[in-house]
Amino acid sequence: MRYQSTRDKAKKVSASQAILQGISAEGGLFVPEKLPELSAQRLEKMVEQDYIQRAQGILADFLPDFSPEEIAGCLQNAYGSGSFPGAKIAPLSRLGQDAYLLELWHGPTCAFKDMALQLLPQLMAVSAKKSGGKEEIVILVATSGDTGKAALEGFRDVPGIRIVVFYPQEGVSPLQKLQMATQEGDNVFVAAIQGNFDDAQTGVKRLFTDRETLEKLRERNRTFSSANSINWGRLLPQIVYYVSAYCDLVKEEQIALGDPVNICVPTGNFGNILAAYYAKRMGLPVKKLICASNRNNVLADFIATGTYDRNRPFYATTSPSMDILVSSNLERLLFSLMEEDDAEVKDLMHRLETEGRYTVSPQVLSRLQADFAGGFCDEAQTADCIRRVFSLYSYLCDPHTAVAVSVYERYRAETGDDTKTILVSTASPFPSRTARLCASWRRGSTASRT
């Protein structure tokens, strides 16, 4: 398997090169030339496997230049070293009769980004050895909250790698800011910017293609890479947990093998739901992908109309990791929906940068709506959903997860679609309380120990 750029598919690289580079030289994103197949027979075997075993098989399909031993070592270091305590790495919690919350926040930073960012440094370290180069890798990250801390923790003190995280000064939660500002490690750097996440993301992407900056890096024997979801090494681990969740539902006899499910994802940068789309294209029985947005509803509008327009007010919400108006990973979806027309994708991305908007053809919109449904909820609806879910099910969900639950409920009411649905829970509702308890414990509080 080789990887090609969404803006110049003539450029082909290996899996390890795609992971090391992060982004193609002309600004395109790497995608696999073809997707492996998830047959019913293969899924049946996976039902009896644990999470790491399922991941081993899926990663092997996408990483042909990695040996089985290298993949196993990466997975063990990421998931088997105590970073994910508990019996299951990505457990499901039932919410009513037909909905299941996929809890992706049991890692070290209490956010779903741990699922990928505990593994990416392992993949990158192996990729660096394969390249034969002796350059120091400088990871650039733009974050709207949870990516920053997860990336800093994942790459902390990894030999031959430095990481720089940029975050909007007023665009992350107090806890996320503290998590990043107090990160340990000799190779980590954090910088706040004036602006929002889109400003940070745009600045980082420009650095990747700025010739003067790249020349200065070469003079210092360094090279850029990314830990954002523009890096294929971030997306690949996310495909795994959708496949694993489906297998868990079969194993727990909630569905029969082959039964379709819906997947509802709260998303801003589109990477998490894109991984579910790839899983569906591979053969996972998925009926509908439900894209849940907060008040910054640029994705919901795009799915409804075919017009992507970032020329709108930006809102700081209680779900800050979704406060995004430029969804980078949508480029990969467009490349697929446009039947790999790299010239058209490049043109659309140019329009987005210069005009702030673009519109896809009716044919592309039809393909988009065949797979995706979109919805959004405002702040009042988010808060009401948290209250209602706790009242009904004694389950406390965080604001990002509440966005998904609220959009799912409205989708089901409007469409009558009662297909069993996996709702992605992206962050723990407890980290702020946990942080206070830990701080109090360190100060020697008897009450907090109790």
XYZ file of N, CA, C and O in Angstrom, residues 101-287:
748
model
N -22.789 4.502 24.301
C -21.724 5.495 24.363
C -20.369 4.791 24.290
O -20.055 3.941 25.130
N -19.583 5.151 23.283
C -18.235 4.619 23.138
C -17.291 5.554 23.889
O -16.986 6.658 23.428
N -16.854 5.119 25.064
C -16.039 5.964 25.941
C -14.570 5.895 25.515
O -13.889 4.891 25.710
N -14.100 7.001 24.965
C -12.739 7.053 24.440
C -11.821 7.900 25.314
O -10.795 8.374 24.856
N -12.175 8.058 26.587
C -11.451 8.987 27.444
C -10.808 8.301 28.649
O -10.596 8.944 29.681
N -10.462 7.064 28.517
C -9.864 6.354 29.659
C -8.337 6.374 29.639
O -7.694 5.627 30.383
N -7.763 7.226 28.784
C -6.314 7.360 28.731
C -5.777 8.385 29.704
O -6.511 8.919 30.547
N -4.500 8.721 29.605
C -3.839 9.556 30.627
C -4.339 10.988 30.711
O -4.196 11.620 31.750
N -4.906 11.563 29.616
C -5.354 12.959 29.677
C -6.873 13.083 29.659
O -7.407 14.177 29.520
N -7.591 11.975 29.770
C -9.056 11.966 29.897
C -9.765 12.489 28.655
O -10.885 13.013 28.748
N -9.163 12.369 27.485
C -9.789 12.801 26.238
C -9.516 11.778 25.144
O -8.535 11.026 25.193
N -10.368 11.774 24.106
C -10.274 10.742 23.073
C -8.982 10.815 22.280
O -8.573 9.833 21.646
N -8.306 11.964 22.296
C -7.073 12.087 21.522
C -5.991 11.117 22.011
O -5.067 10.778 21.270
N -6.107 10.660 23.266
C -5.141 9.675 23.775
C -5.152 8.397 22.953
O -4.122 7.715 22.840
N -6.306 8.043 22.405
C -6.407 6.800 21.643
C -5.423 6.783 20.477
O -4.857 5.743 20.137
N -5.205 7.938 19.873
C -4.258 8.031 18.755
C -2.894 8.532 19.197
O -1.861 8.070 18.708
N -2.878 9.460 20.154
C -1.620 10.119 20.482
C -0.758 9.353 21.474
O 0.355 9.770 21.770
N -1.247 8.241 22.000
C -0.359 7.312 22.685
C 0.340 6.398 21.680
O 1.431 5.902 21.928
N -0.304 6.200 20.524
C 0.261 5.307 19.510
C 1.130 6.047 18.491
O 2.155 5.513 18.045
N 0.749 7.263 18.102
C 1.483 7.980 17.058
C 2.975 8.127 17.358
O 3.796 7.908 16.459
N 3.388 8.506 18.573
C 4.829 8.604 18.826
C 5.563 7.285 18.593
O 6.715 7.284 18.138
N 4.906 6.175 18.905
C 5.525 4.865 18.659
C 5.697 4.626 17.160
O 6.752 4.187 16.701
N 4.646 4.930 16.396
C 4.711 4.761 14.943
C 5.757 5.687 14.331
O 6.480 5.309 13.404
N 5.825 6.899 14.866
C 6.782 7.861 14.315
C 8.222 7.463 14.617
O 9.117 7.631 13.774
N 8.461 6.932 15.797
C 9.810 6.507 16.152
C 10.281 5.377 15.236
O 11.428 5.365 14.769
N 9.396 4.420 14.955
C 9.747 3.330 14.037
C 9.943 3.882 12.625
O 10.880 3.487 11.914
N 9.081 4.800 12.201
C 9.191 5.389 10.862
C 10.509 6.134 10.701
O 11.137 6.086 9.634
N 10.939 6.832 11.745
C 12.196 7.577 11.680
C 13.377 6.638 11.472
O 14.305 6.927 10.711
N 13.349 5.495 12.133
C 14.426 4.514 11.948
C 14.442 3.985 10.518
O 15.498 3.762 9.931
N 13.243 3.772 9.963
C 13.159 3.243 8.604
C 13.662 4.242 7.570
O 14.156 3.861 6.512
N 13.518 5.532 7.851
C 13.936 6.549 6.886
C 15.447 6.622 6.760
O 15.973 7.086 5.744
N 16.136 6.184 7.795
C 17.594 6.212 7.760
C 18.173 7.585 8.000
O 19.393 7.755 8.054
N 17.303 8.587 8.120
C 17.771 9.945 8.341
C 18.164 10.175 9.785
O 17.729 9.468 10.690
N 19.000 11.181 9.992
C 19.445 11.517 11.339
C 18.940 12.892 11.760
O 19.459 13.499 12.690
N 17.905 13.370 11.063
C 17.350 14.669 11.406
C 16.512 14.594 12.674
O 15.844 13.597 12.933
N 16.551 15.657 13.437
C 15.657 15.768 14.580
C 14.277 16.180 14.060
O 14.154 17.055 13.210
N 13.232 15.531 14.565
C 11.869 15.815 14.126
C 11.253 16.854 15.055
O 11.310 16.724 16.275
N 10.666 17.885 14.446
C 9.981 18.928 15.211
C 8.489 18.806 14.923
O 8.034 19.065 13.810
N 7.736 18.365 15.920
C 6.290 18.195 15.781
C 5.602 19.534 16.035
O 5.809 20.157 17.077
N 4.789 19.975 15.077
C 3.990 21.180 15.252
C 2.533 20.784 15.457
O 1.996 19.984 14.694
N 1.908 21.357 16.467
C 0.524 21.013 16.794
C -0.275 22.285 17.025
O 0.160 23.167 17.771
N -1.434 22.376 16.387
C -2.426 23.391 16.737
C -3.536 22.684 17.495
O -3.953 21.597 17.111
N -4.008 23.287 18.568
C -5.009 22.604 19.389
C -6.140 23.539 19.796
O -5.923 24.734 20.017
N -7.320 22.953 19.866
C -8.466 23.662 20.434
C -8.734 23.160 21.852
O -9.762 23.465 22.434
N -7.796 22.372 22.381
C -7.934 21.920 23.758
C -7.286 20.582 24.055
O -6.161 20.497 24.545
N -7.971 19.500 23.712
C -7.517 18.191 24.180
C -6.354 17.612 23.379
O -5.562 16.845 23.903
N -6.196 17.989 22.097
C -5.067 17.478 21.323
C -3.746 17.894 21.943
O -2.792 17.114 21.996
N -3.664 19.140 22.413
C -2.399 19.659 22.927
C -1.835 18.836 24.057
O -0.696 18.372 23.995
N -2.627 18.631 25.102
C -2.136 17.875 26.252
C -1.846 16.428 25.861
O -0.832 15.858 26.288
N -2.712 15.822 25.065
C -2.498 14.429 24.673
C -1.216 14.279 23.857
O -0.465 13.315 24.022
N -0.949 15.241 22.961
C 0.271 15.183 22.151
C 1.509 15.417 23.007
O 2.524 14.719 22.861
N 1.439 16.387 23.901
C 2.573 16.662 24.781
C 2.910 15.444 25.637
O 4.083 15.085 25.809
N 1.888 14.807 26.165
C 2.095 13.622 26.991
C 2.636 12.466 26.159
O 3.531 11.732 26.590
N 2.101 12.303 24.947
C 2.525 11.193 24.099
C 3.970 11.310 23.635
O 4.689 10.307 23.539
N 4.414 12.537 23.331
C 5.767 12.738 22.797
C 6.771 13.150 23.860
O 7.936 13.400 23.537
N 6.358 13.207 25.098
C 7.261 13.637 26.166
C 8.520 12.782 26.210
O 8.472 11.557 26.326
N 9.675 13.450 26.069
C 11.000 12.820 26.197
C 11.228 11.675 25.210
O 12.072 10.804 25.456
N 10.508 11.678 24.083
C 10.792 10.704 23.030
C 12.096 11.125 22.346
O 12.199 12.258 21.866
N 13.105 10.268 22.270
C 14.400 10.651 21.693
C 14.272 11.101 20.234
O 13.523 10.518 19.451
N 14.991 12.156 19.877
C 15.036 12.622 18.501
C 13.832 13.420 18.059
O 13.694 13.737 16.873
N 12.945 13.776 19.000
C 11.721 14.493 18.650
C 11.510 15.653 19.614
O 11.681 15.518 20.824
N 11.169 16.816 19.059
C 10.686 17.952 19.849
C 9.242 18.207 19.455
O 8.837 17.891 18.341
N 8.471 18.807 20.340
C 7.075 19.106 20.030
C 6.738 20.516 20.493
O 7.105 20.927 21.602
N 6.079 21.264 19.606
C 5.645 22.626 19.892
C 4.131 22.680 19.708
O 3.620 22.331 18.639
N 3.421 23.110 20.738
C 1.959 23.180 20.702
C 1.510 24.639 20.758
O 1.959 25.397 21.618
N 0.631 25.014 19.834
C 0.050 26.347 19.797
C -1.434 26.242 20.139
O -2.149 25.427 19.569
N -1.887 27.070 21.081
C -3.299 27.039 21.451
C -3.844 28.460 21.561
O -3.096 29.395 21.880
N -5.139 28.678 21.292
C -5.727 30.007 21.449
C -5.818 30.391 22.920
O -6.353 29.618 23.725
N -5.309 31.550 23.257
C -5.224 31.992 24.649
C -6.572 31.916 25.366
O -6.655 31.468 26.512
N -7.635 32.319 24.699
C -8.954 32.317 25.317
C -9.867 31.229 24.754
O -11.083 31.293 24.931
N -9.292 30.250 24.083
C -10.116 29.264 23.392
C -10.049 27.861 23.949
O -10.530 26.918 23.310
N -9.436 27.677 25.115
C -9.390 26.360 25.751
C -9.894 26.508 27.180
O -9.944 27.612 27.732
N -10.246 25.394 27.789
C -10.748 25.441 29.154
C -9.600 25.712 30.126
O -8.427 25.464 29.808
N -9.899 26.206 31.320
C -8.841 26.423 32.317
C -8.049 25.158 32.621
O -6.827 25.199 32.789
N -8.748 24.019 32.691
C -8.057 22.755 32.948
C -7.093 22.422 31.815
O -5.937 22.055 32.049
N -7.543 22.564 30.559
C -6.681 22.251 29.422
C -5.456 23.157 29.400
O -4.344 22.714 29.101
N -5.668 24.434 29.722
C -4.541 25.376 29.759
C -3.525 24.946 30.818
O -2.314 24.953 30.588
N -4.011 24.564 31.989
C -3.115 24.116 33.047
C -2.414 22.823 32.676
O -1.224 22.630 32.977
N -3.136 21.909 32.035
C -2.518 20.650 31.613
C -1.333 20.905 30.690
O -0.279 20.280 30.817
N -1.505 21.842 29.759
C -0.426 22.118 28.808
C 0.711 22.905 29.447
O 1.896 22.598 29.252
N 0.363 23.920 30.243
C 1.383 24.794 30.821
C 2.260 24.082 31.841
O 3.403 24.481 32.071
N 1.752 23.028 32.440
C 2.518 22.308 33.471
C 3.092 20.987 32.956
O 3.572 20.186 33.752
N 3.060 20.774 31.643
C 3.544 19.515 31.080
C 5.030 19.309 31.366
O 5.849 20.205 31.151
N 5.372 18.128 31.831
C 6.764 17.781 32.072
C 7.401 17.269 30.788
O 6.723 16.810 29.872
N 8.740 17.326 30.723
C 9.477 16.834 29.564
C 10.477 17.865 29.085
O 10.200 19.075 29.071
N 11.646 17.400 28.662
C 12.709 18.301 28.206
C 12.559 18.698 26.735
O 13.309 19.542 26.247
N 11.613 18.083 26.031
C 11.490 18.338 24.595
C 10.152 18.975 24.232
O 9.743 18.949 23.083
N 9.439 19.526 25.214
C 8.094 20.044 24.959
C 8.070 21.567 25.087
O 8.739 22.141 25.958
N 7.299 22.209 24.214
C 7.174 23.665 24.198
C 5.713 24.023 23.926
O 5.064 23.384 23.107
N 5.226 25.043 24.617
C 3.821 25.448 24.498
C 3.759 26.951 24.277
O 4.483 27.707 24.927
N 2.897 27.384 23.348
C 2.758 28.805 23.066
C 1.286 29.158 22.890
O 0.571 28.512 22.118
N 0.830 30.188 23.604
C -0.525 30.703 23.419
C -0.506 31.743 22.308
O 0.479 32.468 22.138
N -1.595 31.801 21.538
C -1.699 32.793 20.468
C -2.934 33.658 20.693
O -3.890 33.250 21.355
N -2.908 34.861 20.126
C -4.092 35.703 20.074
C -4.896 35.287 18.853
O -4.414 35.387 17.730
N -6.095 34.796 19.048
C -6.901 34.294 17.941
C -7.613 33.029 18.360
O -7.642 32.669 19.538
N -8.182 32.311 17.386
C -8.881 31.063 17.686
C -8.121 29.876 17.104
O -7.014 30.027 16.555
N -8.732 28.710 17.213
C -8.056 27.508 16.726
C -7.761 27.591 15.238
O -6.690 27.159 14.780
N -8.679 28.117 14.448
C -8.458 28.212 13.007
C -7.213 29.031 12.693
O -6.469 28.715 11.763
N -6.976 30.098 13.465
C -5.769 30.904 13.266
C -4.523 30.072 13.562
O -3.527 30.130 12.828
N -4.581 29.299 14.641
C -3.434 28.453 14.997
C -3.193 27.395 13.932
O -2.053 27.160 13.503
N -4.266 26.743 13.484
C -4.148 25.690 12.483
C -3.631 26.227 11.159
O -2.764 25.627 10.514
N -4.127 27.384 10.744
C -3.673 27.992 9.493
C -2.197 28.341 9.570
O -1.430 28.095 8.626
N -1.777 28.900 10.701
C -0.375 29.247 10.865
C 0.541 28.040 10.815
O 1.597 28.063 10.173
N 0.139 26.955 11.468
C 0.942 25.730 11.459
C 1.051 25.158 10.046
O 2.134 24.779 9.584
N -0.052 25.114 9.315
C -0.031 24.559 7.956
C 0.843 25.398 7.035
O 1.509 24.872 6.140
N 0.865 26.711 7.243
C 1.719 27.566 6.413
C 3.188 27.306 6.672
O 4.020 27.377 5.761
N 3.531 27.018 7.930
C 4.920 26.716 8.241
C 5.413 25.491 7.471
O 6.575 25.425 7.063
N 4.524 24.517 7.278
C 4.910 23.294 6.577
C 5.300 23.538 5.124
O 6.016 22.739 4.528
N 4.806 24.613 4.531
C 5.076 24.869 3.111
C 5.881 26.152 2.895
O 6.058 26.587 1.755
N 6.379 26.761 3.976
C 7.171 27.987 3.864
C 8.633 27.642 3.565
O 9.325 27.031 4.396
N 9.085 28.006 2.388
C 10.420 27.577 1.938
C 11.533 28.124 2.826
O 12.519 27.420 3.117
N 11.414 29.385 3.239
C 12.463 29.982 4.066
C 12.579 29.251 5.406
O 13.686 28.951 5.869
N 11.433 28.957 6.017
C 11.444 28.233 7.286
C 12.023 26.837 7.127
O 12.829 26.379 7.944
N 11.612 26.157 6.051
C 12.103 24.798 5.817
C 13.605 24.783 5.562
O 14.310 23.853 5.984
N 14.118 25.817 4.898
C 15.556 25.892 4.639
C 16.329 26.100 5.947
O 17.380 25.475 6.162
N 15.790 26.932 6.833
C 16.445 27.131 8.123
C 16.462 25.837 8.938
O 17.428 25.537 9.633
N 15.369 25.067 8.821
C 15.328 23.777 9.514
C 16.400 22.839 8.985
O 17.092 22.157 9.753
N 16.531 22.789 7.658
C 17.534 21.896 7.055
C 18.943 22.277 7.508
O 19.788 21.403 7.741
N 19.195 23.581 7.638
C 20.514 24.035 8.090
C 20.817 23.534 9.497
O 21.974 23.331 9.861
N 19.763 23.330 10.272
C 19.922 22.858 11.651
C 19.669 21.360 11.778
O 19.532 20.847 12.882
N 19.588 20.683 10.639
C 19.386 19.239 10.612
C 18.100 18.835 11.326
O 18.063 17.901 12.129
N 17.016 19.554 11.026
C 15.711 19.264 11.587
C 14.663 19.217 10.491
O 14.865 19.763 9.411
N 13.535 18.583 10.795
C 12.431 18.501 9.841
C 11.105 18.562 10.586
O 10.995 18.098 11.722
N 10.104 19.142 9.928
C 8.776 19.250 10.538
C 7.966 17.973 10.369
O 8.094 17.261 9.371
N 7.103 17.715 11.319
C 6.026 16.748 11.163
C 4.865 17.246 12.019
O 4.973 18.273 12.694
N 3.745 16.516 11.950
C 2.545 16.965 12.637
C 1.959 15.860 13.493
O 2.045 14.683 13.144
N 1.341 16.265 14.603
C 0.575 15.319 15.416
C -0.904 15.637 15.360
O -1.692 15.006 16.050
N -1.297 16.643 14.569
C -2.714 16.889 14.337
C -3.281 15.794 13.454
O -2.543 14.989 12.871
N -4.597 15.779 13.303
C -5.225 14.719 12.522
C -4.987 14.874 11.028
O -5.460 14.045 10.248
N -4.251 15.899 10.606
C -3.793 15.941 9.221
C -2.762 14.836 8.984
O -2.523 14.440 7.836
N -2.146 14.318 10.044
C -1.187 13.214 9.920
C -1.956 11.892 9.871
O -2.763 11.599 10.752
N -1.689 11.091 8.856
C -2.380 9.816 8.716
C -2.173 8.922 9.941
O -3.044 8.129 10.305
N -1.035 9.057 10.604
C -0.780 8.278 11.812
C -1.709 8.613 12.949
O -1.804 7.855 13.923
N -2.414 9.744 12.871
C -3.439 10.088 13.855
C -4.771 9.440 13.498
O -5.525 9.007 14.376
N -5.093 9.396 12.222
C -6.383 8.857 11.793
C -6.447 7.339 11.906
O -7.470 6.771 12.279
N -5.369 6.682 11.569
C -5.362 5.225 11.531
C -5.777 4.581 12.856
O -6.635 3.684 12.868
N -5.252 5.009 14.006
C -5.710 4.392 15.267
C -7.192 4.620 15.543
O -7.813 3.842 16.274
N -7.758 5.684 14.962
C -9.166 5.963 15.206
C -10.077 4.994 14.442
O -11.180 4.698 14.890
N -9.641 4.504 13.321
C -10.412 3.493 12.597
C -10.608 2.267 13.480
O -11.683 1.649 13.501
N -9.582 1.942 14.251
C -9.600 0.722 15.066
C -10.757 0.722 16.047
O -11.467 -0.289 16.203
N -10.994 1.842 16.742
C -11.994 1.770 17.808
C -13.420 1.687 17.295
O -14.301 1.208 17.997
N -13.671 2.073 16.065
C -15.012 1.861 15.503
C -15.238 0.378 15.189
O -16.302 -0.172 15.468
N -14.226 -0.246 14.618
C -14.316 -1.674 14.338
C -14.444 -2.453 15.643
O -15.267 -3.364 15.777
N -13.651 -2.073 16.634
C -13.673 -2.768 17.913
C -15.024 -2.610 18.609
O -15.551 -3.562 19.197
N -15.607 -1.406 18.543
C -16.908 -1.182 19.181
C -17.974 -2.056 18.545
O -18.825 -2.627 19.245
N -17.950 -2.171 17.228
C -18.925 -3.030 16.541
C -18.758 -4.480 17.002
O -19.745 -5.169 17.298
N -17.504 -4.927 17.062
C -17.250 -6.310 17.497
C -17.714 -6.536 18.937
O -18.236 -7.607 19.263
N -17.551 -5.530 19.784
C -18.014 -5.660 21.172
C -19.536 -5.781 21.235
O -20.073 -6.549 22.045
N -20.247 -5.044 20.393
C -21.710 -5.149 20.372
C -22.152 -6.547 19.936
O -23.123 -7.093 20.465
N -21.431 -7.116 18.985
C -21.747 -8.477 18.552
C -21.450 -9.466 19.676
O -22.267 -10.348 19.992
N -20.295 -9.296 20.309
C -19.897 -10.213 21.374
C -20.864 -10.157 22.539
O -21.158 -11.190 23.174
N -21.396 -8.977 22.841
C -22.328 -8.811 23.952
C -23.772 -9.094 23.540
O -24.708 -8.867 24.314
N -23.946 -9.584 22.292
C -25.251 -9.988 21.760
C -26.256 -8.834 21.723
O -27.459 -9.026 21.857
N -25.728 -7.625 21.523
C -26.596 -6.467 21.327
C -27.039 -6.357 19.869
O -28.087 -5.791 19.565
N -26.213 -6.869 18.970
C -26.542 -6.961 17.547
C -26.024 -8.300 17.043
O -25.195 -8.952 17.689
N -26.524 -8.704 15.878
C -25.990 -9.895 15.208
C -24.947 -9.458 14.190
O -25.006 -8.343 13.657
N -23.979 -10.313 13.921
C -22.951 -9.998 12.938
C -23.605 -9.674 11.602
O -24.401 -10.461 11.093
N -23.287 -8.527 11.053
C -23.874 -8.088 9.791
C -24.962 -7.049 9.957
O -25.316 -6.350 8.992
N -25.514 -6.925 11.170
C -26.516 -5.892 11.422
C -25.878 -4.511 11.271
O -24.770 -4.280 11.777
N -26.559 -3.569 10.631
C -25.997 -2.220 10.503
C -26.155 -1.429 11.791
O -27.074 -1.669 12.588
N -25.243 -0.483 11.998
C -25.349 0.465 13.108
C -25.170 1.874 12.541
O -24.609 2.061 11.453
N -25.675 2.858 13.251
C -25.331 4.248 12.984
C -24.199 4.650 13.916
O -24.022 4.065 14.990
N -23.446 5.668 13.519
C -22.385 6.203 14.370
C -22.557 7.716 14.429
O -22.599 8.379 13.390
N -22.668 8.244 15.628
C -22.837 9.679 15.831
C -21.592 10.234 16.514
O -21.198 9.748 17.578
N -20.980 11.258 15.898
C -19.691 11.767 16.367
C -19.752 13.278 16.565
O -20.084 14.010 15.631
N -19.400 13.784 17.765
C -19.228 15.228 17.930
C -17.889 15.629 17.325
O -16.849 15.074 17.681
N -17.887 16.557 16.396
C -16.644 16.823 15.682
C -16.535 18.270 15.260
O -17.532 18.944 15.037
N -15.294 18.743 15.173
C -15.015 20.078 14.672
C -14.072 20.037 13.494
O -14.301 20.651 12.461
N -12.996 19.259 13.628
C -11.996 19.174 12.562
C -12.249 18.013 11.610
O -11.485 17.790 10.692
N -13.284 17.230 11.853
C -13.792 16.171 10.995
C -12.953 14.890 10.980
O -13.317 13.908 10.343
N -11.865 14.847 11.730
C -11.025 13.661 11.698
C -11.676 12.442 12.329
O -11.576 11.332 11.794
N -12.351 12.629 13.468
C -12.917 11.495 14.188
C -14.028 10.815 13.388
O -14.112 9.585 13.319
N -14.884 11.594 12.767
C -15.957 10.993 11.966
C -15.422 10.485 10.628
O -15.958 9.536 10.057
N -14.345 11.082 10.133
C -13.739 10.581 8.899
C -13.207 9.162 9.099
O -13.318 8.313 8.199
N -12.653 8.891 10.273
C -12.176 7.534 10.565
C -13.333 6.544 10.511
O -13.180 5.417 10.031
N -14.513 6.953 10.990
C -15.696 6.090 10.910
C -16.116 5.879 9.454
O -16.558 4.791 9.077
N -15.971 6.912 8.645
C -16.277 6.802 7.207
C -15.361 5.785 6.539
O -15.812 4.953 5.742
N -14.076 5.837 6.873
C -13.145 4.859 6.299
C -13.492 3.442 6.746
O -13.410 2.493 5.959
N -13.874 3.299 8.011
C -14.277 1.976 8.501
C -15.484 1.468 7.721
O -15.565 0.284 7.360
N -16.425 2.355 7.427
C -17.596 1.969 6.632
C -17.186 1.545 5.228
O -17.658 0.523 4.706
N -16.306 2.298 4.607
C -15.857 1.957 3.246
C -15.088 0.637 3.228
O -15.084 -0.067 2.214
N -14.464 0.286 4.327
C -13.744 -0.979 4.416
C -14.694 -2.164 4.526
O -14.294 -3.294 4.281
N -15.939 -1.904 4.915
C -16.902 -2.995 5.019
C -17.592 -3.108 6.355
O -18.417 -4.008 6.552
N -17.287 -2.216 7.314
C -17.998 -2.243 8.587
C -19.464 -1.901 8.326
O -19.761 -0.924 7.639
N -20.409 -2.690 8.836
C -21.828 -2.457 8.535
C -22.357 -1.180 9.215
O -22.880 -1.217 10.317
N -22.175 -0.061 8.553
C -22.614 1.236 9.065
C -23.673 1.797 8.120
O -23.456 1.877 6.915
N -24.809 2.171 8.682
C -25.891 2.731 7.877
C -25.707 4.231 7.676
O -25.643 4.717 6.554
